[in-house]
mmCIF file of C-alpha atoms and ligand atoms in Angstrom:
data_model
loop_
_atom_site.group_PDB
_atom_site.id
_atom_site.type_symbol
_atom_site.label_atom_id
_atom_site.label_comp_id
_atom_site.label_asym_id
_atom_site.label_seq_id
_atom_site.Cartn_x
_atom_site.Cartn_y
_atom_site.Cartn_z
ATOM 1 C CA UNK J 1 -80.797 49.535 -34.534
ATOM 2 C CA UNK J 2 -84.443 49.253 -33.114
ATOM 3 C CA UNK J 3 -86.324 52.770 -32.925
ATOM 4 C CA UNK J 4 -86.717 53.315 -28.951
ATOM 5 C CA UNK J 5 -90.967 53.174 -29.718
ATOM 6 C CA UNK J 6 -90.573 49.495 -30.426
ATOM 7 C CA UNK J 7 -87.467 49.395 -27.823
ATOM 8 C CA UNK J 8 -90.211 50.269 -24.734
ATOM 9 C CA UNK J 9 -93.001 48.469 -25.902
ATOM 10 C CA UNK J 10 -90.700 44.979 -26.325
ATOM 11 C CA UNK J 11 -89.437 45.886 -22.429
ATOM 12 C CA UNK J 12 -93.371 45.913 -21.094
ATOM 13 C CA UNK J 13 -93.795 43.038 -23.108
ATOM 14 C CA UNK J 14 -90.952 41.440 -21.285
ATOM 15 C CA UNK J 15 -92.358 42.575 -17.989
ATOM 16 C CA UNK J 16 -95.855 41.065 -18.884
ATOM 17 C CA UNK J 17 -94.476 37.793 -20.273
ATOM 18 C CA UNK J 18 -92.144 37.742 -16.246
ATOM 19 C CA UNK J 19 -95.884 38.624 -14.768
ATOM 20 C CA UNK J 20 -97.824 35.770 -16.128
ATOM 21 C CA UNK J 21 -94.549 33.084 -15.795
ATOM 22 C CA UNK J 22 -95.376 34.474 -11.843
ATOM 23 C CA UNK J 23 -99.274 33.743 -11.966
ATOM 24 C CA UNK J 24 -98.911 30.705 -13.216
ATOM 25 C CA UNK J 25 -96.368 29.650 -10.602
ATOM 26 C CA UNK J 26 -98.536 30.862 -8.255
ATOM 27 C CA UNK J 27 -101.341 28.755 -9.856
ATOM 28 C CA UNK J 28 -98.739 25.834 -9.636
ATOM 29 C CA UNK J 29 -98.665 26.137 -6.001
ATOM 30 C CA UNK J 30 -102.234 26.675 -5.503
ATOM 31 C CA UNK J 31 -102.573 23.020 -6.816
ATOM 32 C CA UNK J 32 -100.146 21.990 -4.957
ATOM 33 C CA UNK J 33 -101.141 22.947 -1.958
ATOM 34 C CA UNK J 34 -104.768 21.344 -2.697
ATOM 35 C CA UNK J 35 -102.790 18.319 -3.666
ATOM 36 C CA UNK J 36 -103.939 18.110 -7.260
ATOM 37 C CA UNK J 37 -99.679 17.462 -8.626
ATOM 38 C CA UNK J 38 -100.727 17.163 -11.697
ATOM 39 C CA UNK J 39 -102.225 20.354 -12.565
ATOM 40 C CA UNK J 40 -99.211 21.908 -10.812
ATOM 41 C CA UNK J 41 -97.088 20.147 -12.982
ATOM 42 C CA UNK J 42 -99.247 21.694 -16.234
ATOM 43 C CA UNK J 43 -98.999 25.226 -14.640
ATOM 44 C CA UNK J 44 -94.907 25.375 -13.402
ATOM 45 C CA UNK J 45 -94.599 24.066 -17.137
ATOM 46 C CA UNK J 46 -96.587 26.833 -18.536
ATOM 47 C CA UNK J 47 -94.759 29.340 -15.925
ATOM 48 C CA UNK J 48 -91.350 28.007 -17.717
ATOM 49 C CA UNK J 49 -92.814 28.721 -20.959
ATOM 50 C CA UNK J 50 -93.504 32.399 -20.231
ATOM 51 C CA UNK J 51 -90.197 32.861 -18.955
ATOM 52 C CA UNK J 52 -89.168 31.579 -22.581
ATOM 53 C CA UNK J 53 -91.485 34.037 -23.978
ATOM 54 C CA UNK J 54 -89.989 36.921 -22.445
ATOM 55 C CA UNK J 55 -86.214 35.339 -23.293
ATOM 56 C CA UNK J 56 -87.367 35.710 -26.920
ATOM 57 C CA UNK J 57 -87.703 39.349 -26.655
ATOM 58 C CA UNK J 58 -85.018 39.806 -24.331
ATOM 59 C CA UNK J 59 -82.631 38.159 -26.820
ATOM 60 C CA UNK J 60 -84.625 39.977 -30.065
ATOM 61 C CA UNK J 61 -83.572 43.516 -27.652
ATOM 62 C CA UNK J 62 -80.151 42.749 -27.748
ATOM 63 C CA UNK J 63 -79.571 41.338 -31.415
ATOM 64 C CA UNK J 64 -81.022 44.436 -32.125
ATOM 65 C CA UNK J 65 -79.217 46.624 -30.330
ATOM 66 C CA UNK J 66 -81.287 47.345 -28.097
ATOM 67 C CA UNK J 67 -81.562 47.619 -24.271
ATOM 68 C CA UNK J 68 -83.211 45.308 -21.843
ATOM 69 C CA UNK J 69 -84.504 47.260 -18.981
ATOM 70 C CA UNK J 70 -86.292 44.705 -16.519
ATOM 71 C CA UNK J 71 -88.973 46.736 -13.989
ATOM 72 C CA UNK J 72 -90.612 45.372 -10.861
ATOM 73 C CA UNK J 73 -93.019 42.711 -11.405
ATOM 74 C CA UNK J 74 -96.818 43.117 -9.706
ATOM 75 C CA UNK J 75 -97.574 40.891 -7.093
ATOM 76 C CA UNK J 76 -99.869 37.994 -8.247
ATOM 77 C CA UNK J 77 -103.161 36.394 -6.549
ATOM 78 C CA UNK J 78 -102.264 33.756 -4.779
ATOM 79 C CA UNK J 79 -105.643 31.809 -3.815
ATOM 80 C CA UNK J 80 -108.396 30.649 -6.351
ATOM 81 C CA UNK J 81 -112.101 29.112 -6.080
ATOM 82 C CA UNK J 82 -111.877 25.958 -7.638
ATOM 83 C CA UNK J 83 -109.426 24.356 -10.343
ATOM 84 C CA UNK J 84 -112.112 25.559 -12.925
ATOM 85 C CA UNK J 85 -111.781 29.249 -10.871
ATOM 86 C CA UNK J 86 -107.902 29.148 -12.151
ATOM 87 C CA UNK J 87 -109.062 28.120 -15.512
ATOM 88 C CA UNK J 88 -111.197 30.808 -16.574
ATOM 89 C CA UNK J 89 -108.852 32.745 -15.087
ATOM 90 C CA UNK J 90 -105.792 31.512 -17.006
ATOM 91 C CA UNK J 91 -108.684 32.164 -20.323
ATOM 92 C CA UNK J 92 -109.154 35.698 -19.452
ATOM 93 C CA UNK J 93 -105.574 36.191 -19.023
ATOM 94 C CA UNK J 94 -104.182 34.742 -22.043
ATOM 95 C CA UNK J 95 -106.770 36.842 -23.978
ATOM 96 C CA UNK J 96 -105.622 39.550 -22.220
ATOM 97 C CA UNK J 97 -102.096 39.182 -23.304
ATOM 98 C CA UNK J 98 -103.693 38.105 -27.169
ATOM 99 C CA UNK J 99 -105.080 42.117 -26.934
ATOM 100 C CA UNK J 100 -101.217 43.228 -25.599
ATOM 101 C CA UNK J 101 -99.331 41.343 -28.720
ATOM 102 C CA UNK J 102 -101.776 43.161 -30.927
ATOM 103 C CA UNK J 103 -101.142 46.288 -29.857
ATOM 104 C CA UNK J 104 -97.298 45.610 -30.272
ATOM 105 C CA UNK J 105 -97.527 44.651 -33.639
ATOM 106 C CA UNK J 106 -99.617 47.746 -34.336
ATOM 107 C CA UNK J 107 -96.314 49.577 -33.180
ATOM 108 C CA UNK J 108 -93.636 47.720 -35.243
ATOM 109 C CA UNK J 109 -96.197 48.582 -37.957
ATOM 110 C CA UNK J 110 -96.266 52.303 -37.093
ATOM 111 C CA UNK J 111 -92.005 52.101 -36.975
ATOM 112 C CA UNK J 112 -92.183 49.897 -40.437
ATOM 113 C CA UNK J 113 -89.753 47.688 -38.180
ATOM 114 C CA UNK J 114 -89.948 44.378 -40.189
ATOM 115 C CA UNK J 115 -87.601 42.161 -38.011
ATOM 116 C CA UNK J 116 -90.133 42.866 -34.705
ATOM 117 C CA UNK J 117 -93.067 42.167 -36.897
ATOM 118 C CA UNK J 118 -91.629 39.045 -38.129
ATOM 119 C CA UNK J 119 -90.101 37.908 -34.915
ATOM 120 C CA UNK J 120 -94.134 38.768 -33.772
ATOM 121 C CA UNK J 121 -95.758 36.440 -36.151
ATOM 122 C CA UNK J 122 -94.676 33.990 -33.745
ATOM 123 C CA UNK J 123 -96.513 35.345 -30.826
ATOM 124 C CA UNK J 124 -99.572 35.907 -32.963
ATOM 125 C CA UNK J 125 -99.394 31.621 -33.322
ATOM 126 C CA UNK J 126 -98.433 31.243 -29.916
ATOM 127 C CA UNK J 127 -101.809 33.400 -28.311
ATOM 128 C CA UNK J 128 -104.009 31.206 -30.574
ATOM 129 C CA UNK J 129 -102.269 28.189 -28.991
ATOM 130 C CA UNK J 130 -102.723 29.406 -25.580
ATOM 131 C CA UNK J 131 -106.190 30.243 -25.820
ATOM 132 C CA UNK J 132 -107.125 27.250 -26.784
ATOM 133 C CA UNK J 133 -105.519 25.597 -24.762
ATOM 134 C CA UNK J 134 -106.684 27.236 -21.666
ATOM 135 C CA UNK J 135 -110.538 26.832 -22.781
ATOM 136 C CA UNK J 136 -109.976 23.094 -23.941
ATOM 137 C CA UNK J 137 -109.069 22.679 -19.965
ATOM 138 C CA UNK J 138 -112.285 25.098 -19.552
ATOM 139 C CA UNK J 139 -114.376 22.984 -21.184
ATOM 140 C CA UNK J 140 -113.707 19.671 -19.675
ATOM 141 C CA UNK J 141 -114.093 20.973 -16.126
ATOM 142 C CA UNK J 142 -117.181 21.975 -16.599
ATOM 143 C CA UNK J 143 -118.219 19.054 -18.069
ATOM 144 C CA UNK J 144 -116.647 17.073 -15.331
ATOM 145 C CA UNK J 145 -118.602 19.135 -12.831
ATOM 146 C CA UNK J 146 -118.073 17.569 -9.211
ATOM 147 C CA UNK J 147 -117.183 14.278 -10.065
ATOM 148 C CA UNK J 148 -113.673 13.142 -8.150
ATOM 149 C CA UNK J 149 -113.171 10.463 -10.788
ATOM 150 C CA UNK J 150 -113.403 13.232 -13.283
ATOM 151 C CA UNK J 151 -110.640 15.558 -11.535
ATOM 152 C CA UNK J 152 -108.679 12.513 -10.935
ATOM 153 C CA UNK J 153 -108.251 11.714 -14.413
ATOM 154 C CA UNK J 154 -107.611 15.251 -15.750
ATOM 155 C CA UNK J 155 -104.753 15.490 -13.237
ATOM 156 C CA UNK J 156 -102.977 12.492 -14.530
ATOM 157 C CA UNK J 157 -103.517 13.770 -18.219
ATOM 158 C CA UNK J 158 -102.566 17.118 -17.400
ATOM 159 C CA UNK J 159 -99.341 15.653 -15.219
ATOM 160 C CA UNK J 160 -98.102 14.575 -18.540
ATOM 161 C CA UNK J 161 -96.874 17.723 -19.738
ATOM 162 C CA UNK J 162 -93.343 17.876 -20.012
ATOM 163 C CA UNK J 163 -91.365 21.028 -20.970
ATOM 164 C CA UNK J 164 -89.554 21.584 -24.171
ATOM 165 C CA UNK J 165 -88.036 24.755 -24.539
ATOM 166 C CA UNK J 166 -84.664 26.182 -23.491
ATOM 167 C CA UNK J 167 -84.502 29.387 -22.092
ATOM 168 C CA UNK J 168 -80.787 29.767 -22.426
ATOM 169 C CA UNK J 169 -81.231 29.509 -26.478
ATOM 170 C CA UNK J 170 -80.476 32.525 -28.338
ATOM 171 C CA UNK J 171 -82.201 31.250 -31.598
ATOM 172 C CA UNK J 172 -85.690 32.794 -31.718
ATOM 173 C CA UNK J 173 -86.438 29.467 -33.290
ATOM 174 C CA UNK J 174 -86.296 27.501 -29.741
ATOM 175 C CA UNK J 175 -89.693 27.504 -27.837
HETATM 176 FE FE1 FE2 X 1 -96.639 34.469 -23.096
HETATM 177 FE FE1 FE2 X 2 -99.226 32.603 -22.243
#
């Protein structure tokens, strides 16, 4: 059964993981409502895949015994400068969240609670994905500056992304 240190830090995780699926749909409709689809697309995809992230340890809680307690979820901004604005933001954010993983693995290690710190390794991969990720999109904006041709093309590119994970899955496995 999960030591109740580990128990509370995996249910603010959860809350955090619920927080950023809610920026990023609020990001989504930002770019919707500046009528840039497919960088909504990108972001309601990369809402989903928060919502996954916080199934994970939902579903690690409760093969573990443990017990899910979901809390009230901040409100989110809701209006940005500039796609690049969102961006930087989405940057800060992710390493942000990089900094909250740590500490939870710095807890599992305090507990000696293996199965967290294992079913953690996968977060640690995940926060180097999403960095980079968000910085790659960083990076070409500012090199695109101004130009509409630019933005165009980054939307279609970005309007590509399709979602892959099922947040139904209890396999910790699933994305
Ligand atoms: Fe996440
Ligand atoms: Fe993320």
């Amino acid at each position: 059964m999960i030591k109740p240190k580990v128990e509370k830090v995996i249910n603010k995780q959860i809350n955090a993981e619920l927080w950023s699926a809610y920026l990023y749909l609020s990001m989504s409709s930002y770019f919707e409502s500046i009528n840039l689809k497919g960088f909504a697309t990108w972001m309601l995809m990369q809402s989903q895949e928060e919502v996954n992230h916080a199934m994970r340890l939902y579903n690690h809680l409760i093969e573990r015994g443990g017990r899910v307690k979901l809390e009230a979820i901040d409100a989110v901004p809701t209006e940005w400068k500039s796609p690049l604005n969102v961006f930087e933001e989405t940057y800060k954010h992710e390493q942000k969240v990089t900094g909250l993983i740590e500490k939870l693995v710095d807890t599992a290690e305090q507990e000696k609670d293996r199965a967290s710190l294992n079913m953690l390794q996968w977060f640690i991969d995940e926060q180097v994905e999403e960095e980079n990720s968000a910085d790659e999109i960083v990076q070409k904006l500012k090199l695109i500056g101004k130009s509409g041709n630019g933005i165009f093309m980054l939307d279609n590119e970005l309007g590509q992304r399709v979602f892959t994970g099922d947040i139904t899955a209890r396999q910790t496995q699933q994305q």
